[in-house]
PDB file of C-alpha atoms in Angstrom:
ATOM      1  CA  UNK A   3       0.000   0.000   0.000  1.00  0.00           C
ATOM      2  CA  UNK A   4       1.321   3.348  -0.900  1.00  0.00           C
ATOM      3  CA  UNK A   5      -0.093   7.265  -0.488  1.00  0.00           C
ATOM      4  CA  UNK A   6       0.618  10.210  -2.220  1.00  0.00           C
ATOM      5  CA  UNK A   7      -0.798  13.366  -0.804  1.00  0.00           C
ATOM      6  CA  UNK A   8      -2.745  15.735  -2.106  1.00  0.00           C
ATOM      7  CA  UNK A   9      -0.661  18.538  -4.160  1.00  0.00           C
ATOM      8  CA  UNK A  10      -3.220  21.208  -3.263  1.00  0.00           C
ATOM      9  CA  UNK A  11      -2.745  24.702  -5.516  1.00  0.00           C
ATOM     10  CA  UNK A  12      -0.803  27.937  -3.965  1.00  0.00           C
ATOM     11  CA  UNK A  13      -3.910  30.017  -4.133  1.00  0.00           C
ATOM     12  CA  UNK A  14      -6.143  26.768  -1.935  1.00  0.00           C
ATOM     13  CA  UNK A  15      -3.749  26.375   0.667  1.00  0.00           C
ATOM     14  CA  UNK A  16      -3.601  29.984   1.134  1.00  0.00           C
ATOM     15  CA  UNK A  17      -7.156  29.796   1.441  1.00  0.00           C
ATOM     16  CA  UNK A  18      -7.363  27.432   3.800  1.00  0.00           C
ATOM     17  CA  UNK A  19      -4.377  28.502   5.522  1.00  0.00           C
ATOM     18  CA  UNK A  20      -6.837  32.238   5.880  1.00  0.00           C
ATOM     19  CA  UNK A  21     -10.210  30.170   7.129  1.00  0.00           C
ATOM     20  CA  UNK A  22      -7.408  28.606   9.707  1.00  0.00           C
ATOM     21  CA  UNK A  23      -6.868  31.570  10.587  1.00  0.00           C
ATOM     22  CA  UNK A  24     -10.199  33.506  11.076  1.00  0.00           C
ATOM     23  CA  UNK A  25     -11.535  30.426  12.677  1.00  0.00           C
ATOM     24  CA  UNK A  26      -8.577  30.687  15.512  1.00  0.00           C
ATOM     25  CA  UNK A  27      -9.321  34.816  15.683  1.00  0.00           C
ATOM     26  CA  UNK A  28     -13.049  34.149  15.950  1.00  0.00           C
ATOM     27  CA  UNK A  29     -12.527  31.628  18.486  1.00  0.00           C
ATOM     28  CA  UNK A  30     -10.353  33.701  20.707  1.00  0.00           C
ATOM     29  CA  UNK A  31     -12.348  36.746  20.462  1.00  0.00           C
ATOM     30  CA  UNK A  32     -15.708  34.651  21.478  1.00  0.00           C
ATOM     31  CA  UNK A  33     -13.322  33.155  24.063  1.00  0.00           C
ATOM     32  CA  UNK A  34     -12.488  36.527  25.726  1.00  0.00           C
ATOM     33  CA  UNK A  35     -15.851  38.253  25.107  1.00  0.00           C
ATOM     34  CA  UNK A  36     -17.303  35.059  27.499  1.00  0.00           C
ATOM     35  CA  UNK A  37     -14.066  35.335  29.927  1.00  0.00           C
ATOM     36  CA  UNK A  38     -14.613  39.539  29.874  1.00  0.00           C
ATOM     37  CA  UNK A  39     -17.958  38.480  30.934  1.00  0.00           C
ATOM     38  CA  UNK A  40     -17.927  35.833  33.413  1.00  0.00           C
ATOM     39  CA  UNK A  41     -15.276  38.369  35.215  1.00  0.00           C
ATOM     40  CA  UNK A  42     -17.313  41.408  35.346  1.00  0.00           C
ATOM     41  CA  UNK A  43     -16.332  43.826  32.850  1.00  0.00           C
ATOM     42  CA  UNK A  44     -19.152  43.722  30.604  1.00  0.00           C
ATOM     43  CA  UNK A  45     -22.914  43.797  31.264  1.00  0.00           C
ATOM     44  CA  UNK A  46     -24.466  40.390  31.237  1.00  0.00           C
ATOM     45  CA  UNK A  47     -25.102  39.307  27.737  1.00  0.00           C
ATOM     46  CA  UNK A  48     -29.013  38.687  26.340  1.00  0.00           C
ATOM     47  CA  UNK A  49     -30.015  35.346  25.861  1.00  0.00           C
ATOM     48  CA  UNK A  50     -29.420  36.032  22.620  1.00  0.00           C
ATOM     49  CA  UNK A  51     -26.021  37.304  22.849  1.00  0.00           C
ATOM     50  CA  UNK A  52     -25.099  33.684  24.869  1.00  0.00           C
ATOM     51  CA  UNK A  53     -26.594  31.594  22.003  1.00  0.00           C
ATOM     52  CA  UNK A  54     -24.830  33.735  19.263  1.00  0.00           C
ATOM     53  CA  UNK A  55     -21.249  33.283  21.731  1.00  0.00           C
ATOM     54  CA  UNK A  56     -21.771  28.947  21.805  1.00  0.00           C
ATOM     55  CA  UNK A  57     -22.442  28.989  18.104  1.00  0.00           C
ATOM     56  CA  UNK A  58     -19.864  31.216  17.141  1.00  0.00           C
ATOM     57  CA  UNK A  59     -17.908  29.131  19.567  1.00  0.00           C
ATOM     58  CA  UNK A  60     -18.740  25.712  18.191  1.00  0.00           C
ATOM     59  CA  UNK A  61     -18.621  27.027  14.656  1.00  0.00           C
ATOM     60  CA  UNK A  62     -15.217  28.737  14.803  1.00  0.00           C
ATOM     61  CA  UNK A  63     -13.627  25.078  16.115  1.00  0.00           C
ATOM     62  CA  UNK A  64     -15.961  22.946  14.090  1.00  0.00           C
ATOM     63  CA  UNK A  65     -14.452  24.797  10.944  1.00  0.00           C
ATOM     64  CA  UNK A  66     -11.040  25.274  12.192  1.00  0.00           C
ATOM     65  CA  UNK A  67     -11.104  21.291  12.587  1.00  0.00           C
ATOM     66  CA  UNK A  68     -12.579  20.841   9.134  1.00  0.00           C
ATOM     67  CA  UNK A  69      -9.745  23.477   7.355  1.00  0.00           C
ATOM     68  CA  UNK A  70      -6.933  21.542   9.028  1.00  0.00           C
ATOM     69  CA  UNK A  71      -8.507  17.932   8.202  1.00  0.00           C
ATOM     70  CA  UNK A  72      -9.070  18.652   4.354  1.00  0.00           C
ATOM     71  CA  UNK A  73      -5.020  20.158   4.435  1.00  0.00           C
ATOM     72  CA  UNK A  74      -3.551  17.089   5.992  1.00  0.00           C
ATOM     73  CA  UNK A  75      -5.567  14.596   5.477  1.00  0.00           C
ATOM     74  CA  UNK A  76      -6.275  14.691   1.637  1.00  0.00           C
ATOM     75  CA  UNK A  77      -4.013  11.686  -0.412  1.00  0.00           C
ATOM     76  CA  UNK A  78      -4.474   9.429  -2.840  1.00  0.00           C
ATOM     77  CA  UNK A  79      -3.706   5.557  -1.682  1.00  0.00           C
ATOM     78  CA  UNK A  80      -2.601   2.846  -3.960  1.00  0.00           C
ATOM     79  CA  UNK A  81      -3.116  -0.729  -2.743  1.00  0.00           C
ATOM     80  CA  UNK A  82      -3.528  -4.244  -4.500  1.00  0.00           C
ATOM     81  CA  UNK A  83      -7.311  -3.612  -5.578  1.00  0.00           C
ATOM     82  CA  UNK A  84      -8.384   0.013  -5.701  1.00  0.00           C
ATOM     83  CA  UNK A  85      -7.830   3.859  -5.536  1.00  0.00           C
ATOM     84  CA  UNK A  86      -8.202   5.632  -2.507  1.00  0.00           C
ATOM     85  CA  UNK A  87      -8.463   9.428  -2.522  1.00  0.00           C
ATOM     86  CA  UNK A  88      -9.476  10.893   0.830  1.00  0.00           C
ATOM     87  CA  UNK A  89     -10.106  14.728   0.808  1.00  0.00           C
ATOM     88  CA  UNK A  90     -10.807  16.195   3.882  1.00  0.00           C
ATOM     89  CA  UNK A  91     -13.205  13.249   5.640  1.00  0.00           C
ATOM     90  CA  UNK A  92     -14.689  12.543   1.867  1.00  0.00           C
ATOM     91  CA  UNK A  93     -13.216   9.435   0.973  1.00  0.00           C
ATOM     92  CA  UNK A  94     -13.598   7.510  -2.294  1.00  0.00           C
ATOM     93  CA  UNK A  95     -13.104   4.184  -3.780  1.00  0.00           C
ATOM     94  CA  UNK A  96     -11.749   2.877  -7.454  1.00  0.00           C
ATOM     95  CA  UNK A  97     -11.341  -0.106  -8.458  1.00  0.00           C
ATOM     96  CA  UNK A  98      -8.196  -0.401 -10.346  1.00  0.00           C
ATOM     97  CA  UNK A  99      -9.158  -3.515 -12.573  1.00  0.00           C
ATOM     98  CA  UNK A 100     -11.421  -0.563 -14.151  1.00  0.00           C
ATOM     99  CA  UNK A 101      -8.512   1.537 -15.357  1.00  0.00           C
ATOM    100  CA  UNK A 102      -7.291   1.420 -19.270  1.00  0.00           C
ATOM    101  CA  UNK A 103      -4.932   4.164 -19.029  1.00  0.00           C
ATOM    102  CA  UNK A 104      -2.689   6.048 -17.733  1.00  0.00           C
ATOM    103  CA  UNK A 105      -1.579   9.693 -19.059  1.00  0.00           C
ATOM    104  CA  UNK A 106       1.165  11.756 -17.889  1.00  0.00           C
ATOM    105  CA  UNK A 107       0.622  15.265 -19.907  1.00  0.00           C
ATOM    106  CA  UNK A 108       4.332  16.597 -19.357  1.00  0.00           C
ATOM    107  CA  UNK A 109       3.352  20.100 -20.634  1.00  0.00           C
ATOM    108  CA  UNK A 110       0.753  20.579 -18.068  1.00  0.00           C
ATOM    109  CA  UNK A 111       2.566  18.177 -15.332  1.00  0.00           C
ATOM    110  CA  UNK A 112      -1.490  16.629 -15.390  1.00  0.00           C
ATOM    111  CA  UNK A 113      -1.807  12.595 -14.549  1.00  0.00           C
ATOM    112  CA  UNK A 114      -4.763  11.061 -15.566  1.00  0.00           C
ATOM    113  CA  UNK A 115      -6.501   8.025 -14.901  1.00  0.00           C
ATOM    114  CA  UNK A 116      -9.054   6.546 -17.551  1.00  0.00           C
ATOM    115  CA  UNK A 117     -11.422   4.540 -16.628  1.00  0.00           C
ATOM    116  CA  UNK A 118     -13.041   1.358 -18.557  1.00  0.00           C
ATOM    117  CA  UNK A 119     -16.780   3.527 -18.312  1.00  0.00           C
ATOM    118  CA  UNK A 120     -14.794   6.205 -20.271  1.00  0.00           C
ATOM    119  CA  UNK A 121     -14.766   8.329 -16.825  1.00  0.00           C
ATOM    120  CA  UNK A 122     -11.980   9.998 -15.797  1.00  0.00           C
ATOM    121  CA  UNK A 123      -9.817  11.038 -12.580  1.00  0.00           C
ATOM    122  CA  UNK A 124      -6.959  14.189 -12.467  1.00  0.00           C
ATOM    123  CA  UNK A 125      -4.480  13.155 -10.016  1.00  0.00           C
ATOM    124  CA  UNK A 126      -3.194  16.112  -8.026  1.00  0.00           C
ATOM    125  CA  UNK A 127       0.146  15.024  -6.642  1.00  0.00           C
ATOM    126  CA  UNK A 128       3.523  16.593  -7.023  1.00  0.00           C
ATOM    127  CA  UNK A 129       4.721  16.040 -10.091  1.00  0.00           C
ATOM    128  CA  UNK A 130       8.127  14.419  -8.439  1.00  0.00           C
ATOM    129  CA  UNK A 131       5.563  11.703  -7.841  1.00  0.00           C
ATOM    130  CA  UNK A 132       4.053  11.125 -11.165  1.00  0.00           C
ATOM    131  CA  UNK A 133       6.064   7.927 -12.300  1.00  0.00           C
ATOM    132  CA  UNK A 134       5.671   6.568  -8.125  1.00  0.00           C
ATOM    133  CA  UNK A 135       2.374   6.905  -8.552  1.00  0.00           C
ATOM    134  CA  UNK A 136       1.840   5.051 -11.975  1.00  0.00           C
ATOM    135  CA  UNK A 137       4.362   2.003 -11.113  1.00  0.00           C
ATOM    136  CA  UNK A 138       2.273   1.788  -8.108  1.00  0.00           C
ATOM    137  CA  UNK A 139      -0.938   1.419 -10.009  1.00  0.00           C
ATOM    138  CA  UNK A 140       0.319  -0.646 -12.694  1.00  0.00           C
ATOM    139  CA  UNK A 141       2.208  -3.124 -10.377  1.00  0.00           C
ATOM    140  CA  UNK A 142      -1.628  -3.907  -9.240  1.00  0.00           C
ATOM    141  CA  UNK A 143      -2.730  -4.311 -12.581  1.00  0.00           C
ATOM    142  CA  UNK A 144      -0.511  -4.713 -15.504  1.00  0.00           C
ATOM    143  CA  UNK A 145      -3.414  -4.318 -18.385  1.00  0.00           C
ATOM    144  CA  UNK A 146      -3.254  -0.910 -18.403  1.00  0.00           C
ATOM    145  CA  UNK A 147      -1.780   1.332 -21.277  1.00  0.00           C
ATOM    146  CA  UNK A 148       0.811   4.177 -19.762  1.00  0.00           C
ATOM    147  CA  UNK A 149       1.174   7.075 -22.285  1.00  0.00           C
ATOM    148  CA  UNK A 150       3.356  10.297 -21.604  1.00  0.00           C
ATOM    149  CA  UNK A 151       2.394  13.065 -23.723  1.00  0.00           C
ATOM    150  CA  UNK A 152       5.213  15.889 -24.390  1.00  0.00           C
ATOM    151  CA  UNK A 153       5.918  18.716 -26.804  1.00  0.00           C
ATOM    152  CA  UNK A 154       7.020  15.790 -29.326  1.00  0.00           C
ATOM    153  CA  UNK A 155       3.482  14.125 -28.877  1.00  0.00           C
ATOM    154  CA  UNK A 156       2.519  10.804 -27.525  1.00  0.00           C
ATOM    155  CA  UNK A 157       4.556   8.032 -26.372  1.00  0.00           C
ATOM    156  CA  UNK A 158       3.206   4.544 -25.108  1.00  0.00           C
ATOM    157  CA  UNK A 159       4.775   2.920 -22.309  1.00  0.00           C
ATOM    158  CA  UNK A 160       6.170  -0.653 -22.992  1.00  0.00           C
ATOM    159  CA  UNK A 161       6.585  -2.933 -19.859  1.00  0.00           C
ATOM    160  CA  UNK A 162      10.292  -3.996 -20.861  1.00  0.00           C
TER     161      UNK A 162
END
């Protein structure tokens, strides 16, 4: 069994890295808006100023927990019978006896896997991991076709 993790773009993991963020400034502000409170220096909240505080308060670690998940926890695993991509705590299965081909597109450092139901799958790993990835697959089932596309065009894959 092998995993590759998930090669997410500059722009998402700044993204996420930002909701991170926010969700650890909203949760410390609710945090010392309730300790302000409980203390004295502030008037005792509504009832609807408490309920806003525990939802903001659940919220703000519920998403924080959900931001960090989907940035270390999203991969691709390869074992003996299928595909595993897990993004975030969405996880999916492929069987790899489905797969025809392989294609590494060397201008746009894209892998692709095509299925047998002429459905597709981009695999978003770091490029470094491109031929780890296919020997991986193919060592689990030898029936499929590996191409490599480059400026020169096409070239197949032989086992040998």
């Amino acid at each position: 069994m092998r995993t590759f993790k998930y090669e997410f773009s500059k722009l998402i993991k700044a993204l996420i890295i930002i909701g991170i963020i926010l969700c650890v400034a909203g949760f410390v502000l609710v945090f010392v808006q309730v300790f302000r409170t409980i203390y004295g220096s502030l008037p005792v909240p509504s009832t609807y100023e408490i309920i806003g505080q525990v939802i903001m308060f659940f919220v703000t670690i519920f998403l924080g927990i959900l931001l960090v998940w989907l940035l270390v926890g999203s991969s691709y695993t390869v074992d003996k019978e299928y595909i595993i991509t897990k993004f975030g705590f969405i996880k999916s299965k492929f069987k790899i006896a489905d797969i025809v081909m392989i294609r590494v597109d060397r201008n746009t450092d894209r892998l692709s896997v095509q299925f047998n139901n002429d459905t597709y799958m981009i695999i978003v790993v770091n490029s470094f991991w491109h031929d780890d990835f296919v020997n991986a697959v193919m060592a689990a089932n030898r029936n499929i076709q590996y191409v490599i596309e480059s400026k020169e065009g096409p070239t197949k894959k032989s086992d040998s």
